[in-house]
Structures are given as structure tokens and as C-alpha cells.
Amino acid sequence: MRLEPLAFFLCCTMFSGLSLAAEKTVYGLNEYIQLSDLKLEVAAKLDTGAKTASLSARDIKRFKRDGETWVRFYLAIDDAHEHPIERPLARISKIKRRAGDYDPEEGKTYTARPVIELNVCMGKAQRTIEVNLTDRSAFQYPLLIGSEALKRLDAMVDPSLKYAAGKPGCSLTTAAE
């Protein structure tokens, strides 16, 4: 008789988890992302093992504007992006270095990266996410979407799929929060 209440509890727990999963959108390992602020569409890798999102950028410089810290950078995606982009600095992110990337002379186990906010669209979901800036030109995908952004996008990732959401379908006028 003691198993009946336990079985009832387990069933209730399982069904409540299913209803939460039903509200999320399933995306593939790779998806097309519209960077609404930059009027650009790129292919991205969705990485649940990474905490933050990363955008490929070069010549990253901080500067002051009206007493606030801003960042000026160029997209490191292809040769077509020759104009600088300027955005307010949201914060500095400390990214853990891999074992092979550690320089004992420098003594840091992390890399400090500037973080900006960008409006992105994936599938039909449009959100503002934080993106750190780093040169990803050695990688196949110029944009990596980490777990914090995936949460904001109400995403579930099925690594057996690619481009499950198709082309982004958000209007460029408003960003949902």
C-alpha cells in the first residue's frame, strides 16, 4: 500500500515536467540567427555546455561616451564587414581558459571579454541576450549560443537536428522580453 502514494507522486511530477517541456521550442545543434541590431543573419552553434553566447569580433576597443563605457569592434565573420560597430558595454565576462590555453607567466586562469546586449531572433523567438566578443574566426560558426541565452529563448536543443527552426521569422521592429 505504501507504493500507491509514491506512484501517484511520481506520475504527477512526470506530467508537470512534460507540460514545462511542451512550452519550449525544439532547436537543432545549429540554427540560423538574425542579429536584429546589426541587420545580419548568421549560422550559429547551440552549446548547452557553454554558459554565455559569443560573437566573432576583432579589433575590440573600449572607450568612453557621455561618461559610460562603450565597445567598438568589427565583425570577424568575413571580409564584407568593414565598418565598426559601437555598443554600450554591459559587463566584463570571465571565461575559463582550457588547460592548453593557460599561460603560467600571465597567471590568469580566465580570459576577460567585453559583453554587449543584442536583439536576436531564432525561429520565431526574439529576445535580448548578452553576447561576449571574441575572435571566433578559427571556428566554423561565428556565433555560439550558450545556456543563458537558450533559457531566454525558451529553447530545448536536440543535437540530432540541424536548422530545425528554419530561417528566422521575427519582425525587425520589436524585441520581446
mmCIF file of C-alpha atoms in Angstrom, residues 28-29 45-54 94-98 113 132 136 144-151 155-159:
data_model
loop_
_atom_site.group_PDB
_atom_site.id
_atom_site.type_symbol
_atom_site.label_atom_id
_atom_site.label_comp_id
_atom_site.label_asym_id
_atom_site.label_seq_id
_atom_site.Cartn_x
_atom_site.Cartn_y
_atom_site.Cartn_z
ATOM 1 C CA GLY A 28 18.834 21.778 -33.617
ATOM 2 C CA LEU A 29 22.542 21.788 -32.884
ATOM 3 C CA LYS A 45 26.103 26.627 -32.887
ATOM 4 C CA LEU A 46 23.852 25.965 -29.896
ATOM 5 C CA ASP A 47 26.010 24.800 -26.999
ATOM 6 C CA THR A 48 24.348 23.829 -23.721
ATOM 7 C CA GLY A 49 27.808 23.300 -22.197
ATOM 8 C CA ALA A 50 28.740 26.970 -22.640
ATOM 9 C CA LYS A 51 27.222 29.485 -20.247
ATOM 10 C CA THR A 52 27.433 32.618 -22.384
ATOM 11 C CA ALA A 53 26.907 33.478 -26.032
ATOM 12 C CA SER A 54 29.952 34.532 -28.084
ATOM 13 C CA LYS A 94 35.465 35.993 -17.151
ATOM 14 C CA ILE A 95 35.721 32.923 -19.390
ATOM 15 C CA LYS A 96 37.617 29.903 -18.032
ATOM 16 C CA ARG A 97 40.663 29.003 -20.078
ATOM 17 C CA ARG A 98 41.226 25.487 -21.290
ATOM 18 C CA ARG A 113 35.810 39.514 -22.523
ATOM 19 C CA ASN A 132 30.657 38.293 -25.286
ATOM 20 C CA ARG A 136 35.917 33.101 -33.436
ATOM 21 C CA LEU A 144 27.829 30.436 -30.243
ATOM 22 C CA ILE A 145 24.589 30.441 -28.245
ATOM 23 C CA GLY A 146 25.180 29.314 -24.645
ATOM 24 C CA SER A 147 22.820 28.095 -21.939
ATOM 25 C CA GLU A 148 21.879 31.532 -20.548
ATOM 26 C CA ALA A 149 20.662 32.706 -23.973
ATOM 27 C CA LEU A 150 18.969 29.351 -24.610
ATOM 28 C CA LYS A 151 16.967 29.818 -21.386
ATOM 29 C CA ALA A 155 14.836 26.575 -26.124
ATOM 30 C CA MET A 156 15.351 22.836 -25.985
ATOM 31 C CA VAL A 157 18.232 21.508 -28.070
ATOM 32 C CA ASP A 158 18.085 18.229 -29.966
ATOM 33 C CA PRO A 159 21.647 17.620 -31.188
#
